[in-house]
PDB file of N, CA and C in Angstrom:
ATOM      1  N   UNK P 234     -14.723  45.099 -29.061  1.00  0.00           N
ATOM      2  CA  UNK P 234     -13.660  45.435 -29.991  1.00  0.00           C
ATOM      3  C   UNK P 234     -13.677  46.931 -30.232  1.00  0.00           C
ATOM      4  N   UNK P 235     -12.416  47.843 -30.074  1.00  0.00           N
ATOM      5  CA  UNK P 235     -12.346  49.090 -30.014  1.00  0.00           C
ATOM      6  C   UNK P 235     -12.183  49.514 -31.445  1.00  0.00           C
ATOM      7  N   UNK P 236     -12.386  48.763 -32.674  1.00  0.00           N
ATOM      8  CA  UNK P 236     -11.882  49.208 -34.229  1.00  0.00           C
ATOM      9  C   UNK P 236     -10.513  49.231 -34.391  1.00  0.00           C
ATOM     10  N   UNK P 237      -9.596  49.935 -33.675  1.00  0.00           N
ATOM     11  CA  UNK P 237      -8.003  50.027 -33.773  1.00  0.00           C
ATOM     12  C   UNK P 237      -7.549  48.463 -33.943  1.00  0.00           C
ATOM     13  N   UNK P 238      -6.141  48.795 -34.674  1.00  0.00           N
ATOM     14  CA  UNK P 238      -5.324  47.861 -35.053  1.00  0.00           C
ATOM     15  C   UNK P 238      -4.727  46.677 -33.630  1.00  0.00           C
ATOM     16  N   UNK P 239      -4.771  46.064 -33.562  1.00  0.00           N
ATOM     17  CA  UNK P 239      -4.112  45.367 -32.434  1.00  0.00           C
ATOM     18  C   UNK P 239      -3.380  44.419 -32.481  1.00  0.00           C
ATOM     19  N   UNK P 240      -2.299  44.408 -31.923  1.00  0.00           N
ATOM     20  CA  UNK P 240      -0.694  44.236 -31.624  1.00  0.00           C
ATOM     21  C   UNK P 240      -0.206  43.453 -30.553  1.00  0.00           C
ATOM     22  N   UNK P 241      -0.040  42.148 -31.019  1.00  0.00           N
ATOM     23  CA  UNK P 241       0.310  41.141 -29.405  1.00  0.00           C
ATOM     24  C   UNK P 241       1.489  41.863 -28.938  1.00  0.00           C
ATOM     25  N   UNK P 242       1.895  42.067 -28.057  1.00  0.00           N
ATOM     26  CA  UNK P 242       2.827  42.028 -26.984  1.00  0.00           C
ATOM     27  C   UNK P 242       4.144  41.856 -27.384  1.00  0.00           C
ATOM     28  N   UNK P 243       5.255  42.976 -27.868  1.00  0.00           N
ATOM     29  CA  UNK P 243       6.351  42.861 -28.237  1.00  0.00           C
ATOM     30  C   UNK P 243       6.231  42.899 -29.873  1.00  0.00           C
ATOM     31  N   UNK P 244       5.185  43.274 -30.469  1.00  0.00           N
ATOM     32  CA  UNK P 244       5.272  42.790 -31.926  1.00  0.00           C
ATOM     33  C   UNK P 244       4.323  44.198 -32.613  1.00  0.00           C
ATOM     34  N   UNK P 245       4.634  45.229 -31.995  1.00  0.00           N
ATOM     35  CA  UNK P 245       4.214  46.424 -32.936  1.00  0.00           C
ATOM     36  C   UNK P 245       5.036  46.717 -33.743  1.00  0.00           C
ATOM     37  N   UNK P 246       5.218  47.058 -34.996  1.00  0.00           N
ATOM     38  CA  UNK P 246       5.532  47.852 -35.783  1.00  0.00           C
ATOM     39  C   UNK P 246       6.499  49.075 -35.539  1.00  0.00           C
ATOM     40  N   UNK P 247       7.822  49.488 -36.189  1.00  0.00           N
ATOM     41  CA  UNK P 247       8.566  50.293 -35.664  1.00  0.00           C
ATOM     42  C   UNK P 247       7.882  51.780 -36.379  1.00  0.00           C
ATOM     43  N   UNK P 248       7.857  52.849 -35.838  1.00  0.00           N
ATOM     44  CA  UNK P 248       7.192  53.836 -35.674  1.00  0.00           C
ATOM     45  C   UNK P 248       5.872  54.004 -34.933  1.00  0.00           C
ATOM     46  N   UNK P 249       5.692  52.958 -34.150  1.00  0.00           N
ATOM     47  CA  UNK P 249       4.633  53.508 -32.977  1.00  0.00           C
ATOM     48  C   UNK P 249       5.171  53.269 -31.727  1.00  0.00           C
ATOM     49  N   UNK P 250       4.736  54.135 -31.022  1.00  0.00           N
ATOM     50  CA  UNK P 250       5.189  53.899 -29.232  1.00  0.00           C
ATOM     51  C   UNK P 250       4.309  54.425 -28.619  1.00  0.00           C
ATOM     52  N   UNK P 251       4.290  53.926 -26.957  1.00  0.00           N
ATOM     53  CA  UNK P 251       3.389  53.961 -26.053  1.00  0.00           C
ATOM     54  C   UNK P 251       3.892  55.228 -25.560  1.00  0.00           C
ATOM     55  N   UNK P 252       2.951  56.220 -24.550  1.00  0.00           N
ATOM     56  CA  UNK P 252       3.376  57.306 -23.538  1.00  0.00           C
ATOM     57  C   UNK P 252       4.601  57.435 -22.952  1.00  0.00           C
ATOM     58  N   UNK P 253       4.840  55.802 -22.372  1.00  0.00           N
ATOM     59  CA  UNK P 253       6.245  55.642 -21.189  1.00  0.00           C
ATOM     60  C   UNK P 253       7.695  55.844 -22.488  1.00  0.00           C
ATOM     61  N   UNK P 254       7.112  55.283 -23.633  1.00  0.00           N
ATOM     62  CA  UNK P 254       8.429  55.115 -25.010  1.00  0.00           C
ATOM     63  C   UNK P 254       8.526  56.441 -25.130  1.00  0.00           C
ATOM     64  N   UNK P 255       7.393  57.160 -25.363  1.00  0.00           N
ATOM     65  CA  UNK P 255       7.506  58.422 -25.979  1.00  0.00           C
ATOM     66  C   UNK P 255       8.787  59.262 -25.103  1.00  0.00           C
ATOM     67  N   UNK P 256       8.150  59.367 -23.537  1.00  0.00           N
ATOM     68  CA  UNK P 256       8.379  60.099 -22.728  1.00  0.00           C
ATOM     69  C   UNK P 256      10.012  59.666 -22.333  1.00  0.00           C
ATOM     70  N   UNK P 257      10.502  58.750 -22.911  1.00  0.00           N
ATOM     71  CA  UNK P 257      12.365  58.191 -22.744  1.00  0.00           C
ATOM     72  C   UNK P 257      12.772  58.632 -23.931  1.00  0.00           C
ATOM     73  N   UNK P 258      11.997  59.339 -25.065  1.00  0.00           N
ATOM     74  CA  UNK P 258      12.208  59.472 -26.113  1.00  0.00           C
ATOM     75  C   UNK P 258      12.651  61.093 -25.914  1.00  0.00           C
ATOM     76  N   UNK P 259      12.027  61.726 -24.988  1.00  0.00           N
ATOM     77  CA  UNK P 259      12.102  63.105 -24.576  1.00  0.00           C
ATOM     78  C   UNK P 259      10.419  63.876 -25.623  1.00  0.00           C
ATOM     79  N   UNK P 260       9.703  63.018 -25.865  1.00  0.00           N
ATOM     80  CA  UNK P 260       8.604  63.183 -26.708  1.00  0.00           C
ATOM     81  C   UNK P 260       7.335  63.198 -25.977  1.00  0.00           C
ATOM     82  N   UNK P 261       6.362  63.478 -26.324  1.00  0.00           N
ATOM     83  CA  UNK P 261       4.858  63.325 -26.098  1.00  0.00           C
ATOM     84  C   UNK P 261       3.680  63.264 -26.989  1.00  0.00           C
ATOM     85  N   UNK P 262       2.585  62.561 -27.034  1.00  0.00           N
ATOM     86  CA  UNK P 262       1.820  62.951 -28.069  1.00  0.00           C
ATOM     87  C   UNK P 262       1.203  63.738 -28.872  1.00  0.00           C
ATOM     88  N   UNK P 263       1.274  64.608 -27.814  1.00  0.00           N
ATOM     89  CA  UNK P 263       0.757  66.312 -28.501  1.00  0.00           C
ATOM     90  C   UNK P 263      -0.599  66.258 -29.308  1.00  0.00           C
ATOM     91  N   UNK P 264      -1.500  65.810 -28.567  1.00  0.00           N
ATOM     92  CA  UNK P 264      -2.883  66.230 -29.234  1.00  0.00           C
ATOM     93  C   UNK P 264      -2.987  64.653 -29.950  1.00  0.00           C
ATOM     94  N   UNK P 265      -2.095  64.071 -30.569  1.00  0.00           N
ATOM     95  CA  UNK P 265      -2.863  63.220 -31.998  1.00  0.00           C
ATOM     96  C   UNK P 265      -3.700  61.690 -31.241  1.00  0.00           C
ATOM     97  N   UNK P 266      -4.217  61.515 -32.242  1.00  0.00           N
ATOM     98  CA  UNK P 266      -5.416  60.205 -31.611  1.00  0.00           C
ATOM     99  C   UNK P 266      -4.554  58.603 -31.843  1.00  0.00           C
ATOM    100  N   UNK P 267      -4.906  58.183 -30.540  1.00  0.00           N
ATOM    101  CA  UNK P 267      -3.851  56.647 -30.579  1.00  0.00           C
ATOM    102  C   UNK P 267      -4.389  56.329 -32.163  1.00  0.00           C
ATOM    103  N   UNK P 268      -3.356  55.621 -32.505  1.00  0.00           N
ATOM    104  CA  UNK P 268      -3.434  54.601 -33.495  1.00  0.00           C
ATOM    105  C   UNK P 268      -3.665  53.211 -33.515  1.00  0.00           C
ATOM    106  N   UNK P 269      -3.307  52.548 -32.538  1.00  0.00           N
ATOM    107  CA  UNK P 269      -3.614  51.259 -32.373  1.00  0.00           C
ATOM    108  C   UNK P 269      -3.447  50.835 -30.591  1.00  0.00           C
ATOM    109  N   UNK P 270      -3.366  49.576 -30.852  1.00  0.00           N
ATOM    110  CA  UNK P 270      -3.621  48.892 -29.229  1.00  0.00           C
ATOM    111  C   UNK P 270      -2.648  47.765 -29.206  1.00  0.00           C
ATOM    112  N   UNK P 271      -2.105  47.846 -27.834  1.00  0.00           N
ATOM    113  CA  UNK P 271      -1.013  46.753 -27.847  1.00  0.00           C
ATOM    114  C   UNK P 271      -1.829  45.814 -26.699  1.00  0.00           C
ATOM    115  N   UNK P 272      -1.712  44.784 -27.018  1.00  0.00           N
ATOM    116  CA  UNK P 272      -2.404  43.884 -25.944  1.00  0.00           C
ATOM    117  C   UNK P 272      -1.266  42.740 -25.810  1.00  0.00           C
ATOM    118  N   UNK P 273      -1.262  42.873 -23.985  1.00  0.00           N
ATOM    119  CA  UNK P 273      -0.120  41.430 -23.700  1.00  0.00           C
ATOM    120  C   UNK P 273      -1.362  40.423 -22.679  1.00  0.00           C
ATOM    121  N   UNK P 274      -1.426  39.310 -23.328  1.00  0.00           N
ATOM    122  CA  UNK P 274      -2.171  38.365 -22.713  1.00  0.00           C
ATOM    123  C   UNK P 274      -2.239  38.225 -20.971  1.00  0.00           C
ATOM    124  N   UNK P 275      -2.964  37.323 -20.311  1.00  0.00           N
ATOM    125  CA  UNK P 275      -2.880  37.621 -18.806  1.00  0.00           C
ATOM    126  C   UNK P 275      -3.712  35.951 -18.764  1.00  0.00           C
ATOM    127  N   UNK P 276      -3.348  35.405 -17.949  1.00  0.00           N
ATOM    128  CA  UNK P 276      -4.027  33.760 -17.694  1.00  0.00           C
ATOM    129  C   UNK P 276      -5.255  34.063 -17.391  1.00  0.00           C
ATOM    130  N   UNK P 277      -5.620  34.487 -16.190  1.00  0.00           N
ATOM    131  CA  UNK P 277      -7.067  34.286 -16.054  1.00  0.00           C
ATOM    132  C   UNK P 277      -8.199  35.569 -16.174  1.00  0.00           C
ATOM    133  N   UNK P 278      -7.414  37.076 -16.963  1.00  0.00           N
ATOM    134  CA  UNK P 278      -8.098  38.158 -16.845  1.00  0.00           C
ATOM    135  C   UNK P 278      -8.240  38.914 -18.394  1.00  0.00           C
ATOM    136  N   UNK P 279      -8.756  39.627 -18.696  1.00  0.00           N
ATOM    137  CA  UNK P 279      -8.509  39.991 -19.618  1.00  0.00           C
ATOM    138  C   UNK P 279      -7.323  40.542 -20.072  1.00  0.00           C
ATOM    139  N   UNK P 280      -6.794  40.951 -21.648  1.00  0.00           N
ATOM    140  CA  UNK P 280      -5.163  41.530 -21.585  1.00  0.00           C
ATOM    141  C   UNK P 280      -5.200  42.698 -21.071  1.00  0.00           C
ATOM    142  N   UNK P 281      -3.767  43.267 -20.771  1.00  0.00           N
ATOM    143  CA  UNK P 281      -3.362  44.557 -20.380  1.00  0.00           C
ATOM    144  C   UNK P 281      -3.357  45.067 -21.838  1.00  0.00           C
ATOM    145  N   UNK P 282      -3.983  46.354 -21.834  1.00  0.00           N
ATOM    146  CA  UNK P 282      -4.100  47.234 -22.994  1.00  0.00           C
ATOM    147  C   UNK P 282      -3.088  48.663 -22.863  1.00  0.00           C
ATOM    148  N   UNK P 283      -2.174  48.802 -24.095  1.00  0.00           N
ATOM    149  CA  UNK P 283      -1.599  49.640 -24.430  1.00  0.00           C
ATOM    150  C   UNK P 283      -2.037  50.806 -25.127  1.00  0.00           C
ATOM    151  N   UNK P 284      -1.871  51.793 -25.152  1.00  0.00           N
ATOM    152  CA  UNK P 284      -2.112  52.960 -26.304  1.00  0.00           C
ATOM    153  C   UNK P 284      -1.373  52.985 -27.369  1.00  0.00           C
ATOM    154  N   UNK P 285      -0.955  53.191 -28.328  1.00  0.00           N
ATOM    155  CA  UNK P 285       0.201  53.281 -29.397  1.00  0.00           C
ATOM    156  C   UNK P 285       0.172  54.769 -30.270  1.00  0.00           C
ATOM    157  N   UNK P 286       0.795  55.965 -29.977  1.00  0.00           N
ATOM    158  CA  UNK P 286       1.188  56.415 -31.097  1.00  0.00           C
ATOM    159  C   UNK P 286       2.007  56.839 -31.917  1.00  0.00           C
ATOM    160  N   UNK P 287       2.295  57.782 -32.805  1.00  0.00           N
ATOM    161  CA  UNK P 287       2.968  57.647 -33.919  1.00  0.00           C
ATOM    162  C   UNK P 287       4.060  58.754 -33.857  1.00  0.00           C
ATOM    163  N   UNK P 288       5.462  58.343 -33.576  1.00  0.00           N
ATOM    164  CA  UNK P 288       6.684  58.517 -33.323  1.00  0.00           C
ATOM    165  C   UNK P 288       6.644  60.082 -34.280  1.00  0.00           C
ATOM    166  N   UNK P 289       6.417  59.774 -35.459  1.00  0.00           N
ATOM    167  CA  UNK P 289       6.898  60.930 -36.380  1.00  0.00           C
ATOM    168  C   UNK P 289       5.817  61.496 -36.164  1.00  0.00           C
ATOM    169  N   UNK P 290       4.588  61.958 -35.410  1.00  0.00           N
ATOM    170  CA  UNK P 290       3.970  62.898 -34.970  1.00  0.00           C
ATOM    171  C   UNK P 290       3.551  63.440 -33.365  1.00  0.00           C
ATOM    172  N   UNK P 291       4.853  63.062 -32.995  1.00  0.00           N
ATOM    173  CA  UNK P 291       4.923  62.985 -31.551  1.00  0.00           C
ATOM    174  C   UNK P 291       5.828  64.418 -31.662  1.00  0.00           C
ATOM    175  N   UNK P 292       4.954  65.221 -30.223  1.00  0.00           N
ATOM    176  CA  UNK P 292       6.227  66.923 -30.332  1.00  0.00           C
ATOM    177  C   UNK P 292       7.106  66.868 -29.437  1.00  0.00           C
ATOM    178  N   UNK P 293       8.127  67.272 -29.160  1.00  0.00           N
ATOM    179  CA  UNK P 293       8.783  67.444 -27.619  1.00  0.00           C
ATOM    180  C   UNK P 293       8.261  68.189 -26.319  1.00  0.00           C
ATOM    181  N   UNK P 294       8.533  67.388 -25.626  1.00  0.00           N
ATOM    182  CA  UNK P 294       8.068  67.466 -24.053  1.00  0.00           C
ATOM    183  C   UNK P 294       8.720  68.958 -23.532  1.00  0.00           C
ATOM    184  N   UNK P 295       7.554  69.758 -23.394  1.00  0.00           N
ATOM    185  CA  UNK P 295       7.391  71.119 -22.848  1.00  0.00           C
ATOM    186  C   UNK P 295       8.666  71.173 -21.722  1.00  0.00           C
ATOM    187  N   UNK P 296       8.992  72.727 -21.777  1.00  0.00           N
ATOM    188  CA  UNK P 296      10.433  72.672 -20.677  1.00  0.00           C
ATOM    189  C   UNK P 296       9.977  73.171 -19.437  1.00  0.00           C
ATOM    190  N   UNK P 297      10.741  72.340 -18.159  1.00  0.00           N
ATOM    191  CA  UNK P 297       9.695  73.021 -16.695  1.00  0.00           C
ATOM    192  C   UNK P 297       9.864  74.785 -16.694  1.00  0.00           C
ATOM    193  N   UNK P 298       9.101  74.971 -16.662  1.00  0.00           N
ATOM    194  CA  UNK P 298       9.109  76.140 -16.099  1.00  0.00           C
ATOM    195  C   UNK P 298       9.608  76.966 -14.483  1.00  0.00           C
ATOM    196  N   UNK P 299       9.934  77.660 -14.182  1.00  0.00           N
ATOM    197  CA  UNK P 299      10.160  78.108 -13.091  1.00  0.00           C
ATOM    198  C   UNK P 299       8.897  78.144 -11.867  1.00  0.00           C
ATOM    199  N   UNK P 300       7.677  78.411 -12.153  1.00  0.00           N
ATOM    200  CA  UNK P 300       6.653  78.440 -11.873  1.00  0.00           C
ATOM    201  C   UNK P 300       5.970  76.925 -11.504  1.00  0.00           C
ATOM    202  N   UNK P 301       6.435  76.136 -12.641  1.00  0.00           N
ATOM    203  CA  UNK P 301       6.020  74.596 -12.025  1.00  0.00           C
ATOM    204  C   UNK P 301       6.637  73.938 -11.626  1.00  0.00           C
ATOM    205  N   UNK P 302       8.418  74.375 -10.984  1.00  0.00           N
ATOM    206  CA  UNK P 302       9.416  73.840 -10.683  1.00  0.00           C
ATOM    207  C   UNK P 302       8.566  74.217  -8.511  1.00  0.00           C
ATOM    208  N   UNK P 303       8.330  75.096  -8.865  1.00  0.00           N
ATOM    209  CA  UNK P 303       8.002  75.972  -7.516  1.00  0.00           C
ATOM    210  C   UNK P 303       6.621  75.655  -6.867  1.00  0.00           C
ATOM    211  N   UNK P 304       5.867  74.725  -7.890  1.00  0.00           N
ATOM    212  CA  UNK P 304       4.386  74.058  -7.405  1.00  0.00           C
ATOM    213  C   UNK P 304       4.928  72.392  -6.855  1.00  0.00           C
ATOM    214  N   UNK P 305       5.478  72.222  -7.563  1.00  0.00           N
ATOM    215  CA  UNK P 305       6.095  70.903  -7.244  1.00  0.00           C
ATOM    216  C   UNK P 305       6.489  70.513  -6.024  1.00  0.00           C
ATOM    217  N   UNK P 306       7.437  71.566  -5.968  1.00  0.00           N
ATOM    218  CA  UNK P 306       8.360  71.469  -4.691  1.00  0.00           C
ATOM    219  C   UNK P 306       7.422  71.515  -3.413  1.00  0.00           C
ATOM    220  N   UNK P 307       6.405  72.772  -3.627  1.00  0.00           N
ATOM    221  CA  UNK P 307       5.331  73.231  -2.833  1.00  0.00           C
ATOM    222  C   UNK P 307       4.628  71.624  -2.239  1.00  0.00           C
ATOM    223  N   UNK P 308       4.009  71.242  -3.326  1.00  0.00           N
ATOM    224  CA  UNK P 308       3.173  69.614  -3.405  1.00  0.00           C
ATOM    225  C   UNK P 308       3.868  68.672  -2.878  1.00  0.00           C
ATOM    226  N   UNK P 309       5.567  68.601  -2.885  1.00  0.00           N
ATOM    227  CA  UNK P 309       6.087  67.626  -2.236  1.00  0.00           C
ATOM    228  C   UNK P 309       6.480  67.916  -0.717  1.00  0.00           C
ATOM    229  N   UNK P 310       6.574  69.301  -0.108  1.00  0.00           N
ATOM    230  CA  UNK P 310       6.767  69.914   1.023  1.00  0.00           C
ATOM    231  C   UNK P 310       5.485  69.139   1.800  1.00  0.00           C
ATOM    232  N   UNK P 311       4.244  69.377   0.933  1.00  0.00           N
ATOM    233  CA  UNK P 311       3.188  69.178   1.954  1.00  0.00           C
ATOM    234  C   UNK P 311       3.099  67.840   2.071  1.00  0.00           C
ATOM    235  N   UNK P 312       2.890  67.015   0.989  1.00  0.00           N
ATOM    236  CA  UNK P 312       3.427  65.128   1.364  1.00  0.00           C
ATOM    237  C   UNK P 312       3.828  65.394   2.513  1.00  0.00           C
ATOM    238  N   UNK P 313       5.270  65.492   2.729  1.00  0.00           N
ATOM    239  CA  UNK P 313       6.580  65.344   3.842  1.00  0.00           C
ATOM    240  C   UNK P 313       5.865  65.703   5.316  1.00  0.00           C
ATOM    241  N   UNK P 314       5.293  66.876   5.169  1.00  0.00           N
ATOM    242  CA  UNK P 314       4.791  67.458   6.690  1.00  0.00           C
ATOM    243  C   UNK P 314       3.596  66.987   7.065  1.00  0.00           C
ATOM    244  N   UNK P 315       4.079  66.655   8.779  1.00  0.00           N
ATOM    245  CA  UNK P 315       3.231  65.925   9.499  1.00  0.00           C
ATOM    246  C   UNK P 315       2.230  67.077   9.956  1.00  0.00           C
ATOM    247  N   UNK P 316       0.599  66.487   9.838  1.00  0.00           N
ATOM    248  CA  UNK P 316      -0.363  67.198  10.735  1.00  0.00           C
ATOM    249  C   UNK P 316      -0.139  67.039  11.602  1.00  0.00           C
ATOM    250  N   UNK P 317       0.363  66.260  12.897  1.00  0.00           N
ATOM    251  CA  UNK P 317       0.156  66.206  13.853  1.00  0.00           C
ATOM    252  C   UNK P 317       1.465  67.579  14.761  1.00  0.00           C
ATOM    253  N   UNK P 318       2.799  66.596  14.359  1.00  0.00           N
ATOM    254  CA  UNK P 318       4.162  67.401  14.734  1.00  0.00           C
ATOM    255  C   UNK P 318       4.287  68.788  14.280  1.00  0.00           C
ATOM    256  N   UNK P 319       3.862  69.090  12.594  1.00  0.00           N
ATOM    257  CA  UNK P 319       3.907  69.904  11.942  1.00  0.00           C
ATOM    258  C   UNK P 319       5.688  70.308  11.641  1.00  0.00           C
ATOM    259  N   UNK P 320       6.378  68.690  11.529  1.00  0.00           N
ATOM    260  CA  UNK P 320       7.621  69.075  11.100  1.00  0.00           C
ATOM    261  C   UNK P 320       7.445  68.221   9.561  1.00  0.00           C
ATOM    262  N   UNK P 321       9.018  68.569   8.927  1.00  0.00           N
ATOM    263  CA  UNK P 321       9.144  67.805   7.671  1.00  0.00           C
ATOM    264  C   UNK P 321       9.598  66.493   8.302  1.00  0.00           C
ATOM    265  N   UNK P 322       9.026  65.499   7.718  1.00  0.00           N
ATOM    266  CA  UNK P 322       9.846  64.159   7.983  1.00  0.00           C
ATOM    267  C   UNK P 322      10.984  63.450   7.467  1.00  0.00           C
ATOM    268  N   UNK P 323      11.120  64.501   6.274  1.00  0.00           N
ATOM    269  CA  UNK P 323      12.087  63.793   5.080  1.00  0.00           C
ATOM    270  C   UNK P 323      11.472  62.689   3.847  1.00  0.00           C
ATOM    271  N   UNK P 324      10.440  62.428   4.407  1.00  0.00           N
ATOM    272  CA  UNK P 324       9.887  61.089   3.418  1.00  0.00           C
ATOM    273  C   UNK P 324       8.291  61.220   3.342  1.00  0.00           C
ATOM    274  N   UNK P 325       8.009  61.074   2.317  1.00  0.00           N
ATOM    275  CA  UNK P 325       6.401  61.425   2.315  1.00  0.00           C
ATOM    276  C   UNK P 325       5.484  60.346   3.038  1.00  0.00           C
ATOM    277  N   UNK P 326       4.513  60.770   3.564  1.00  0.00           N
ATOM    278  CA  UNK P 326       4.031  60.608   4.717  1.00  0.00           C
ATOM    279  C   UNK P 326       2.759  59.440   4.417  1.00  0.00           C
ATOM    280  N   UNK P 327       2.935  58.171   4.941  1.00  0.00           N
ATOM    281  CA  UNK P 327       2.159  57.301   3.908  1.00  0.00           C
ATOM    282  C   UNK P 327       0.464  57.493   4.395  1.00  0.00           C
ATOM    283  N   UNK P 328       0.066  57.314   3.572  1.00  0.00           N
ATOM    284  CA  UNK P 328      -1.751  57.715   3.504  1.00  0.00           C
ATOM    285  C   UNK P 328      -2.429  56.527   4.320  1.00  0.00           C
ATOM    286  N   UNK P 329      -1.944  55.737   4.807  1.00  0.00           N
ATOM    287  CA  UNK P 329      -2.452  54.646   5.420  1.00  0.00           C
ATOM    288  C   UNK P 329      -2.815  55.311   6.967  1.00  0.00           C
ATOM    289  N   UNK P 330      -1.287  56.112   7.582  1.00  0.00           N
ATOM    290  CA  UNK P 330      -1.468  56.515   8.421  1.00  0.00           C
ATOM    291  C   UNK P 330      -1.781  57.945   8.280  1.00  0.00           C
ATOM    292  N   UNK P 331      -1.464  58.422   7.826  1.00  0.00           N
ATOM    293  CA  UNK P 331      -2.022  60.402   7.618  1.00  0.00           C
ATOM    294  C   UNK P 331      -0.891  61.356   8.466  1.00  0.00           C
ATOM    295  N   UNK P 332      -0.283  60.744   9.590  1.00  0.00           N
ATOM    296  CA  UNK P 332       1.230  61.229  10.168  1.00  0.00           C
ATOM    297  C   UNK P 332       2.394  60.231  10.374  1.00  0.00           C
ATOM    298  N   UNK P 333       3.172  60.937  10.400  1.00  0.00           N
ATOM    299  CA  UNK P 333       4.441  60.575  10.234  1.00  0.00           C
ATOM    300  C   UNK P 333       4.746  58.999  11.486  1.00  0.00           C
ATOM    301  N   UNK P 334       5.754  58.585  11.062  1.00  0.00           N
ATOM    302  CA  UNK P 334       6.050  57.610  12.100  1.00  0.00           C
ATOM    303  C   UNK P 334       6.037  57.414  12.977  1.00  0.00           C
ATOM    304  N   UNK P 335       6.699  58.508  14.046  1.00  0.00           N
ATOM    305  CA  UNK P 335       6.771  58.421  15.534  1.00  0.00           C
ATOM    306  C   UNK P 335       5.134  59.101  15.869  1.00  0.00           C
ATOM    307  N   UNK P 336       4.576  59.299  15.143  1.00  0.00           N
ATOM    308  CA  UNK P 336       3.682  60.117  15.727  1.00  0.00           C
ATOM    309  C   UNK P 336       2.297  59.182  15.909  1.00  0.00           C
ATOM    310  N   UNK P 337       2.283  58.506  14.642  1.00  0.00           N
ATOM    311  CA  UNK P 337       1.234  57.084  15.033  1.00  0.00           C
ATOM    312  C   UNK P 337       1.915  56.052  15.875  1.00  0.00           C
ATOM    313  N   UNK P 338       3.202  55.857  16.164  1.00  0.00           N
ATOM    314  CA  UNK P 338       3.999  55.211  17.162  1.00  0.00           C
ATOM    315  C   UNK P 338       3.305  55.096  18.425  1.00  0.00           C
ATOM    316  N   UNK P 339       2.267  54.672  19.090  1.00  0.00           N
ATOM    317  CA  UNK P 339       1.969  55.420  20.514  1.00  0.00           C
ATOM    318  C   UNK P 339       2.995  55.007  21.759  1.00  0.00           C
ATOM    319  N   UNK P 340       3.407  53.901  21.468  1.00  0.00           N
ATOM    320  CA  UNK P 340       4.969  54.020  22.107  1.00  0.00           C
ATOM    321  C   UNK P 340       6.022  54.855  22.318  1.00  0.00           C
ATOM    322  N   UNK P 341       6.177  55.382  21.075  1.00  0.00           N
ATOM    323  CA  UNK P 341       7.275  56.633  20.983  1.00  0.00           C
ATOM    324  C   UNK P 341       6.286  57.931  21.592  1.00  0.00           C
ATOM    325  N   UNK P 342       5.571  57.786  20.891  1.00  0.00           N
ATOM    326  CA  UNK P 342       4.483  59.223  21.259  1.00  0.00           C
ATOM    327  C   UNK P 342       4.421  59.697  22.668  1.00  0.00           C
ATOM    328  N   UNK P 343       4.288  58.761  23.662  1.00  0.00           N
ATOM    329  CA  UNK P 343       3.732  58.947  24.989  1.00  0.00           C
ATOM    330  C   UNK P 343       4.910  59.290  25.924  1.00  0.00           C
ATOM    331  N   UNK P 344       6.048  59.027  25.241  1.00  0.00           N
ATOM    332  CA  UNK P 344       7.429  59.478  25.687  1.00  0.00           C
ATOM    333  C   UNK P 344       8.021  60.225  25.552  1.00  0.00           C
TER     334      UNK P 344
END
């Protein structure tokens, strides 16, 4: 037992919200300490646990900057590009394989 208040599933109290509420809210927590716990039951595992905090001490969500508009883009460039081809693929490059489609293809590849 974590001490916090806890809250079945659909039945918190209006003035608390989770991260994902906050963040549709255009909000964030800004430093303050959860307040309680939302728990939605699960058949054979323990519940899924929520965070909860408190709406009227929630600040607004920082504005992008130019600088982290430009890391982003950077971080999603490199997803996209294949080690092997060393082109963009258009679609980020799934981690299962590490290059792009045609390139683990050895069908396509050898052609």
């Amino acid at each position: 037992m974590s001490g916090l208040p806890a809250y079945r599933w659909r039945l918190a109290p209006d003035g608390l919200a989770t991260r994902r509420q906050l963040r549709a809210m255009g909000l964030r927590p800004g430093g303050q300490d959860v307040v309680a716990e939302l728990q939605r039951p699960r058949r054979r595992r323990g519940p899924l646990v929520a965070y909860l905090y408190r709406v009227d001490q929630a600040k607004p969500v920082r504005p992008m900057t130019p600088a982290r508009t430009a890391a982003l883009d950077a971080a999603m460039r490199a997803r996209r590009t294949c080690p092997e081809c060393r082109t963009d693929a258009g679609y980020c490059i799934p981690r299962s394989l590490g290059m792009c489609v045609p390139c683990s293809d050895p069908l396509t590849a050898a052609a």
